[in-house]
mmCIF file of C-alpha atoms and ligand atoms in Angstrom:
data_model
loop_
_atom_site.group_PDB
_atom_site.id
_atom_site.type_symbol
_atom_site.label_atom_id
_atom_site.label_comp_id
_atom_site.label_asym_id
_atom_site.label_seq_id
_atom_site.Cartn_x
_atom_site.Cartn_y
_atom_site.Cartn_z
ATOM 1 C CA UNK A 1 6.943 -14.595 -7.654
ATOM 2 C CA UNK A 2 4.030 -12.434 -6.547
ATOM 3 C CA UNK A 3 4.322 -9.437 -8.488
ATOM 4 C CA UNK A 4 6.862 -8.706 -10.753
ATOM 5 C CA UNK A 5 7.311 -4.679 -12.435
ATOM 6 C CA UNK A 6 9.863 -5.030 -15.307
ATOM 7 C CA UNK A 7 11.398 -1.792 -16.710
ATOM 8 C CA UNK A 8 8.288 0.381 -15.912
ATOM 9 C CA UNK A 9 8.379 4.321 -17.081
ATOM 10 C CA UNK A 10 5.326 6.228 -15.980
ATOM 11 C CA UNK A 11 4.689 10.142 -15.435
ATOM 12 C CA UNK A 12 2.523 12.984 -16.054
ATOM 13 C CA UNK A 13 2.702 14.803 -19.199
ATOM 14 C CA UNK A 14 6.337 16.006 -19.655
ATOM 15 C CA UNK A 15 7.327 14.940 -16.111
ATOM 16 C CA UNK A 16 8.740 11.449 -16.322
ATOM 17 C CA UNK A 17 8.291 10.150 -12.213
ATOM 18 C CA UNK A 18 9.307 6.523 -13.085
ATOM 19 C CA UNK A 19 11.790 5.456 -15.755
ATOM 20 C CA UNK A 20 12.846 2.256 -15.645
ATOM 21 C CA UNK A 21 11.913 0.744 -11.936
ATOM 22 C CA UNK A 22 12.189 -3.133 -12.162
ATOM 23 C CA UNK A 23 10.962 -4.322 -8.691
ATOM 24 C CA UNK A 24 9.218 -8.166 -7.216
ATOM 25 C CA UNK A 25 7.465 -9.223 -4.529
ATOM 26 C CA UNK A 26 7.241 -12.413 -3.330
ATOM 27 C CA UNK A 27 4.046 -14.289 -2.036
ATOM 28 C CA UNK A 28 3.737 -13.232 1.661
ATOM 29 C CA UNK A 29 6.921 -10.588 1.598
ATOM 30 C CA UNK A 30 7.035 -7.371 3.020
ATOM 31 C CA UNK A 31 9.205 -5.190 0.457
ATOM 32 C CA UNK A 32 9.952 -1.403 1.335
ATOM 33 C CA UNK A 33 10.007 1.022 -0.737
ATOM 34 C CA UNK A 34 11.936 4.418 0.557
ATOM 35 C CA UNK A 35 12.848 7.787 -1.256
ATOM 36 C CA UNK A 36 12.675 11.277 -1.224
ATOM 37 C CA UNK A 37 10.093 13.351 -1.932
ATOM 38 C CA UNK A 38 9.092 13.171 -5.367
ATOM 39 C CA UNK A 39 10.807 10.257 -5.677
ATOM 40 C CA UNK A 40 8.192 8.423 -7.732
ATOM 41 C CA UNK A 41 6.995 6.481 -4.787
ATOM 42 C CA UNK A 42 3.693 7.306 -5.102
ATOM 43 C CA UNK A 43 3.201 7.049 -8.855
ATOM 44 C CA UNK A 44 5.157 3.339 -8.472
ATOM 45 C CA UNK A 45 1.709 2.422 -6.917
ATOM 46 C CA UNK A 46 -0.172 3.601 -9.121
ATOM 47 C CA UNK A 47 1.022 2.115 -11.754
ATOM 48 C CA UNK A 48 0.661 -0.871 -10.170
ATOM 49 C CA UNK A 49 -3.008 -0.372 -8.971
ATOM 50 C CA UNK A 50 -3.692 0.787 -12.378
ATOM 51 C CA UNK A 51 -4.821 4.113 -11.983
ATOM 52 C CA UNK A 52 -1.459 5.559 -13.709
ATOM 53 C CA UNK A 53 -0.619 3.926 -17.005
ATOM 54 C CA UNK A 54 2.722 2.689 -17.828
ATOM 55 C CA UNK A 55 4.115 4.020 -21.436
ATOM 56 C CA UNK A 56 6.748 1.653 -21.142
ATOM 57 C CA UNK A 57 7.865 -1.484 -19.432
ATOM 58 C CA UNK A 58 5.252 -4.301 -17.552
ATOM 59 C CA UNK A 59 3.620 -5.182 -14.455
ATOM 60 C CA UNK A 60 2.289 -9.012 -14.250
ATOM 61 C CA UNK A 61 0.714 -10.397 -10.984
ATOM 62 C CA UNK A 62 0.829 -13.831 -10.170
ATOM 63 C CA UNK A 63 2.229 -14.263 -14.212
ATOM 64 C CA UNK A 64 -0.592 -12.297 -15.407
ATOM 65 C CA UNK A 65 -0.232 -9.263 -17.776
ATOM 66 C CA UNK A 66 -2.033 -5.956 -15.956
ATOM 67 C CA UNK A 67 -1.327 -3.928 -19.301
ATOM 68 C CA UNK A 68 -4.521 -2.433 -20.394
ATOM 69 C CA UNK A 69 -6.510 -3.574 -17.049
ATOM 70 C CA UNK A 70 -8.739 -0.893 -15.039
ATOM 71 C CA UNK A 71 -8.157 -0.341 -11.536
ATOM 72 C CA UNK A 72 -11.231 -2.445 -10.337
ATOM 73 C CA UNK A 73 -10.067 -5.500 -12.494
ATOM 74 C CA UNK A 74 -6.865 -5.071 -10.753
ATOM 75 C CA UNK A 75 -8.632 -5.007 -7.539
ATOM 76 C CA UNK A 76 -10.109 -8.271 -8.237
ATOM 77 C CA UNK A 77 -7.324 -10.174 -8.929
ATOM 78 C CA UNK A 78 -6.259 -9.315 -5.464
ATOM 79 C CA UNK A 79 -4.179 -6.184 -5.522
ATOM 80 C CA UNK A 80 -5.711 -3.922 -2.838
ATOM 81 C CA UNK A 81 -4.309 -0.188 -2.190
ATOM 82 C CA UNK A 82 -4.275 2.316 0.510
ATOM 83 C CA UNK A 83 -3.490 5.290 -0.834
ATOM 84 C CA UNK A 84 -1.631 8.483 0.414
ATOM 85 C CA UNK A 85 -3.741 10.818 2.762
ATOM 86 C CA UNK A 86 -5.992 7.682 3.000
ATOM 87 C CA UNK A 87 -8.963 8.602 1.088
ATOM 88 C CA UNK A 88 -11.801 7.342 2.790
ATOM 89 C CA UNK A 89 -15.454 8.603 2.235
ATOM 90 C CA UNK A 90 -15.510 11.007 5.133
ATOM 91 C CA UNK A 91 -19.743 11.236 4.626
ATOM 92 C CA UNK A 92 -20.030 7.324 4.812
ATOM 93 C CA UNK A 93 -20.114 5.839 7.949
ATOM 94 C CA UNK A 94 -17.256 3.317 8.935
ATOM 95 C CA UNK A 95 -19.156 0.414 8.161
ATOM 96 C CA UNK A 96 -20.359 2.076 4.498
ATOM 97 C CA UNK A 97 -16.835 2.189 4.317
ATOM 98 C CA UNK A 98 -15.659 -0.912 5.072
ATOM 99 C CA UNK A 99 -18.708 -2.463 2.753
ATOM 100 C CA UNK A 100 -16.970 -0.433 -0.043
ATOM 101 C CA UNK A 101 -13.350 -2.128 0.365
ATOM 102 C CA UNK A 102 -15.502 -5.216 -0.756
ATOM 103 C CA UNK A 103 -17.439 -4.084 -4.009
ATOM 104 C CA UNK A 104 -15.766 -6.962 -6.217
ATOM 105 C CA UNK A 105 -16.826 -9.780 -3.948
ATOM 106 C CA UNK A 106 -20.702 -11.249 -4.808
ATOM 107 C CA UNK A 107 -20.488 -12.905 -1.216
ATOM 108 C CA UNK A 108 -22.136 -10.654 1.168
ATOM 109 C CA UNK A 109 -21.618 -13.078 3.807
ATOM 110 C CA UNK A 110 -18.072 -13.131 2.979
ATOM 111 C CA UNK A 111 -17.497 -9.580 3.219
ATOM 112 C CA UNK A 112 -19.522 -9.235 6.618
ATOM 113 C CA UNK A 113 -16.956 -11.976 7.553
ATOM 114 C CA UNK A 114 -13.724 -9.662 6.487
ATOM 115 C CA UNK A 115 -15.416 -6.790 7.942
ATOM 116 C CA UNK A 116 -15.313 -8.587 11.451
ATOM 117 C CA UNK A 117 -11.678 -9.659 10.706
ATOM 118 C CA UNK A 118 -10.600 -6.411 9.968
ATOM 119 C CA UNK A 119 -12.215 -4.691 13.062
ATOM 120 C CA UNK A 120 -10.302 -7.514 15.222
ATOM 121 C CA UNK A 121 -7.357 -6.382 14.304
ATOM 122 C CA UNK A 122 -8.140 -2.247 15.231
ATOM 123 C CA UNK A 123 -11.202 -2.505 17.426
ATOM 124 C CA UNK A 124 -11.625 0.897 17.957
ATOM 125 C CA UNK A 125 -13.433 0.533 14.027
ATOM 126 C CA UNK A 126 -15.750 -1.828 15.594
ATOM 127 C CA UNK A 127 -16.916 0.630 18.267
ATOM 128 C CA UNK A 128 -17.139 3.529 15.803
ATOM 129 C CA UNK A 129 -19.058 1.374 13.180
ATOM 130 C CA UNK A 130 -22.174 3.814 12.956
ATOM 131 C CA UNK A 131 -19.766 6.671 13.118
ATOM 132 C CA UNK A 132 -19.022 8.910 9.739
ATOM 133 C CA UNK A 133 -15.179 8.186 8.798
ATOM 134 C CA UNK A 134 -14.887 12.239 8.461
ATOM 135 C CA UNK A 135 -15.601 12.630 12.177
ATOM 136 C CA UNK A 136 -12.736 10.095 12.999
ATOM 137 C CA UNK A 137 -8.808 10.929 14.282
ATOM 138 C CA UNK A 138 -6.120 10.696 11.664
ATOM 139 C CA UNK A 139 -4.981 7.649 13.464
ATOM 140 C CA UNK A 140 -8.894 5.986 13.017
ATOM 141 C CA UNK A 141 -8.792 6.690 9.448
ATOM 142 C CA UNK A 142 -5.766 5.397 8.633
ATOM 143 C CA UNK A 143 -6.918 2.085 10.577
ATOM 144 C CA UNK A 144 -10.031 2.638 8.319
ATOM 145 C CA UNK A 145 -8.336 2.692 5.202
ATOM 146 C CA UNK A 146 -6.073 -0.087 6.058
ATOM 147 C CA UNK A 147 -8.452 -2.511 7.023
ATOM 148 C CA UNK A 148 -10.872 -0.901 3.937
ATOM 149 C CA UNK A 149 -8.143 -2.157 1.606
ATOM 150 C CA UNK A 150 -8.363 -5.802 3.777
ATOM 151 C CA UNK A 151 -11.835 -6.300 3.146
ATOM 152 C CA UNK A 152 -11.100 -6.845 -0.430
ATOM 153 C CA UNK A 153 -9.166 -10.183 0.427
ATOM 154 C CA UNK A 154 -5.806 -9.014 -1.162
ATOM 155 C CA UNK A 155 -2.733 -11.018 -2.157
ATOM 156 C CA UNK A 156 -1.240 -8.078 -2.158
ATOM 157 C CA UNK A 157 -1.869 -4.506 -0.362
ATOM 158 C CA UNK A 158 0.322 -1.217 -1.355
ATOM 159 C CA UNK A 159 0.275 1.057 1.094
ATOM 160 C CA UNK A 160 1.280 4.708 0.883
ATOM 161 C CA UNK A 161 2.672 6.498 3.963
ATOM 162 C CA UNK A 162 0.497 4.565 6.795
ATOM 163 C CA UNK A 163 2.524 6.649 9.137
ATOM 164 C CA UNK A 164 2.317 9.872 8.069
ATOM 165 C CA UNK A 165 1.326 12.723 10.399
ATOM 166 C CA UNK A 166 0.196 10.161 13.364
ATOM 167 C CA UNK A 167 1.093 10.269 17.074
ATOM 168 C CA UNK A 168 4.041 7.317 17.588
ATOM 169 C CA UNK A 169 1.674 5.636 19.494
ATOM 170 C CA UNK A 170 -0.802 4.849 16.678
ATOM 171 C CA UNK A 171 2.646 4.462 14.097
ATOM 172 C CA UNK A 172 3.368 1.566 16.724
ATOM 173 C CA UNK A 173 -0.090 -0.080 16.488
ATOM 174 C CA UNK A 174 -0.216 0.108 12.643
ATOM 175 C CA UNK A 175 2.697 -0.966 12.044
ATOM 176 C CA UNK A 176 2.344 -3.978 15.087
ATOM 177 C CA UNK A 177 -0.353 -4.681 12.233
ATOM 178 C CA UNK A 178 1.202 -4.670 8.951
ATOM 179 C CA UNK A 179 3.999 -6.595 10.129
ATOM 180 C CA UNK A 180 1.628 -9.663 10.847
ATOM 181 C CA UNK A 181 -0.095 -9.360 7.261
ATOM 182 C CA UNK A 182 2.925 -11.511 6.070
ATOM 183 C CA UNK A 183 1.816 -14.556 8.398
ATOM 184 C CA UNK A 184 -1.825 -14.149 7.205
ATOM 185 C CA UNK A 185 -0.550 -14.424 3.310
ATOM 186 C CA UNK A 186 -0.824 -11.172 2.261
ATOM 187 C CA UNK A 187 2.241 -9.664 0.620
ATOM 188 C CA UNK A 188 3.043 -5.889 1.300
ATOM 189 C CA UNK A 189 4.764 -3.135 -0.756
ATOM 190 C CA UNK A 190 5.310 -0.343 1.574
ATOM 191 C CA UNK A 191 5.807 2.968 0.947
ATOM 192 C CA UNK A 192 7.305 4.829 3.743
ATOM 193 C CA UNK A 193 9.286 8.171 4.807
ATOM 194 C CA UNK A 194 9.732 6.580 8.236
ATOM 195 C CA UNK A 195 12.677 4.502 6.370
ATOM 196 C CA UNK A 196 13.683 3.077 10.063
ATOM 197 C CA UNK A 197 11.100 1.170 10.504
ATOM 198 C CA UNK A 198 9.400 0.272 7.132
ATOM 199 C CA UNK A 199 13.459 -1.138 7.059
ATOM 200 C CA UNK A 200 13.181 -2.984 10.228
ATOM 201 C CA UNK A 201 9.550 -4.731 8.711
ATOM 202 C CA UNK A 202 10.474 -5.660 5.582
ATOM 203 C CA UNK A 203 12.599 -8.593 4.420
ATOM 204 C CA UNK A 204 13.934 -6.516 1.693
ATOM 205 C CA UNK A 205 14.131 -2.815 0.207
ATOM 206 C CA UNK A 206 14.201 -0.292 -2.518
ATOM 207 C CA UNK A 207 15.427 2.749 -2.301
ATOM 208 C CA UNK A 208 14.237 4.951 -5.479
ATOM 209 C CA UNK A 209 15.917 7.971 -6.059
ATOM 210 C CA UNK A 210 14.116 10.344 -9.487
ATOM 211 C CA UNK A 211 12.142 7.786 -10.669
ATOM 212 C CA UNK A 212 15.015 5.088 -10.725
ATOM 213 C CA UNK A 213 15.931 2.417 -8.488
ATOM 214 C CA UNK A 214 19.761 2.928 -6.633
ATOM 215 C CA UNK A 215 19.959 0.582 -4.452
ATOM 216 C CA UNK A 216 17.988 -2.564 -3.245
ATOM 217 C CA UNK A 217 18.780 -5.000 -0.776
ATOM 218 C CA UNK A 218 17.337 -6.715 2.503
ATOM 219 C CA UNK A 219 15.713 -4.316 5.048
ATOM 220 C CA UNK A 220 18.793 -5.002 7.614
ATOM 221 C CA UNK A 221 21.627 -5.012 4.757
ATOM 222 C CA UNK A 222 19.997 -1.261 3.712
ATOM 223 C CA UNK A 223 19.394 -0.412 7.260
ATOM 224 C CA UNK A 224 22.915 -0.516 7.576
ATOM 225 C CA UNK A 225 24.179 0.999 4.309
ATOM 226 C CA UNK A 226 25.769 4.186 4.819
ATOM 227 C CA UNK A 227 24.168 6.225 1.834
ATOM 228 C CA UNK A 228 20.639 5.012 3.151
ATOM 229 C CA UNK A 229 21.845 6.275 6.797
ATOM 230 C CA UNK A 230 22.835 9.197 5.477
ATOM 231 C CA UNK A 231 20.216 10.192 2.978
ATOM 232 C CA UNK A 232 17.090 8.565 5.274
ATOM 233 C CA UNK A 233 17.912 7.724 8.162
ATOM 234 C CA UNK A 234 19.256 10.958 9.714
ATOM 235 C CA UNK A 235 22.957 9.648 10.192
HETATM 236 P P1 LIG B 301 5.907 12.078 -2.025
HETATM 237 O O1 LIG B 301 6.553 11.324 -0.938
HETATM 238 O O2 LIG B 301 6.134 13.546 -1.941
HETATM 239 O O3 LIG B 301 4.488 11.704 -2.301
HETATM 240 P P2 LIG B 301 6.712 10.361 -4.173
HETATM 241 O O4 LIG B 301 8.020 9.680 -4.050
HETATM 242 O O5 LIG B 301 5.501 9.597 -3.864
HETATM 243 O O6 LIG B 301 6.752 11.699 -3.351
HETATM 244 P P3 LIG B 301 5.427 10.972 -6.655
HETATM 245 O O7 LIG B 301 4.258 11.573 -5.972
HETATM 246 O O8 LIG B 301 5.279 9.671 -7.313
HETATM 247 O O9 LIG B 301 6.667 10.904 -5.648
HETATM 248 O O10 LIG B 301 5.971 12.054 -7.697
HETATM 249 C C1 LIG B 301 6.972 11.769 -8.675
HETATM 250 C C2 LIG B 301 7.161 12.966 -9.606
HETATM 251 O O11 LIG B 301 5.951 13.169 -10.361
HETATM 252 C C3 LIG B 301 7.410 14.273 -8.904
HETATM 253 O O12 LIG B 301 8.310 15.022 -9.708
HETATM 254 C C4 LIG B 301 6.055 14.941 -8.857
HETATM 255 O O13 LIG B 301 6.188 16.335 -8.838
HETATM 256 C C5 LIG B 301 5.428 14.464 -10.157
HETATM 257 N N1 LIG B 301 3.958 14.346 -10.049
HETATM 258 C C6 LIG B 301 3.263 13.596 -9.166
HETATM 259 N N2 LIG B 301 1.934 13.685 -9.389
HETATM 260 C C7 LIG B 301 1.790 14.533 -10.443
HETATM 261 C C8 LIG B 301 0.672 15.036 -11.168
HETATM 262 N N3 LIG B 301 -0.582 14.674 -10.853
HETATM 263 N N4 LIG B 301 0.904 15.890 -12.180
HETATM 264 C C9 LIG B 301 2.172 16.259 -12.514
HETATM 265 N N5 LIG B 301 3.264 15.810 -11.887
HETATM 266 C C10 LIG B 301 3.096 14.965 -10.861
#
């Protein structure tokens, strides 16, 4: 097992978002995550990446305790994030960028390496390297962010709503991509409101409903479940 969140409560101030989500991830596996808003999608990640503490409960990665860790420790032991709204440095240009999703690796020639990787796999980055990431589409930056969060070598990548607010035809292409991170290694927890198709990626689901998990299961078995049709997928 990959990653392995046991009993985790998290939330801000009085507002418990997570209380008690158990949830693994296998080396490689693409695991869903899908839920309303407010849900506790979001803050899951967090508390995973580090940047929200858990008060109760316990992430390990790879059998490692992350209790205590900071987020950049976390990023070094291979968990890399792309967060809601995507977050990139709209003033840097996209290679600035891209050099950032790399800051815990010493090996510069390494990095220049992932950079090229990355930009093979959305090579509209590669002709907009010189370009500032605020000038970009919403489609561009969420490539950006995506393949930002690559260039760190992770085991494992959250990512928060790739999908949201892009034109289908950019959903298609970045989704084309996250389904292939599996045969490169890299393990994916996916948060998604597009439930149809973070269901038809992923080997297996969660579906988290007020900060607790309902129902889990794999992506077809859920796909097919009549309270997930109902409540996500629109019948
Ligand atoms: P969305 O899809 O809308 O982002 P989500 O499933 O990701 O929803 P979270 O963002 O994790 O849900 O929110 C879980 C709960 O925590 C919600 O009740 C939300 O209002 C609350 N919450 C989130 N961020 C904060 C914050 N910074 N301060 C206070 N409450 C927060």
């Amino acid at each position: 097992m990959l990653l392995d969140v046991r009993g985790i409560e998290a939330g801000y101030g009085p507002i418990k978002a997570l209380d008690g989500v158990s949830i693994t991830v296998d080396e490689g596996e693409l695991v869903a995550i899908i839920g309303a808003n407010g849900a506790g999608k979001t803050t899951l990640l967090m508390a995973i990446s580090g940047i929200v503490r858990p008060r109760r409960g316990e992430v390990t990665f790879q059998g490692q305790s992350l209790a205590g860790l900071p987020p950049h420790e976390i990023v070094r032991l291979g968990i890399g994030h792309s967060p809601e709204g995507r977050r990139i440095f709209p003033r840097l240009t996209v290679r600035e960028n891209l050099e950032l999703g790399g800051f815990t690796q010493t090996d510069r020639v390494q990095v220049r390496r992932d950079i090229d990787e990355a930009c093979s796999l959305f090579p509209i980055l590669g002709d907009r390297m010189g370009q500032l990431g605020g000038t970009l589409s919403g489609g561009e930056q969420q490539m950006l962010a995506l393949a930002r969060a690559l260039v760190g070598r992770p085991k494992l990548l959250l990512l928060d709503e790739p999908s949201l607010g892009l034109a289908p035809l950019i959903v298609a292409k970045i989704f084309e991509v996250i389904a292939g991170l599996a045969g490169r290694g890299i393990a994916v927890m996916l948060v998604e409101q597009n439930a149809r198709a973070a269901l038809r990626l992923a080997s297996r689901g969660y579906v988290l409903e007020t900060g607790r998990v309902t129902l889990t299961g794999s992506g077809a078995d859920l796909a097919a479940d009549p309270r997930v049709r109902d409540a996500y997928l629109g019948g």
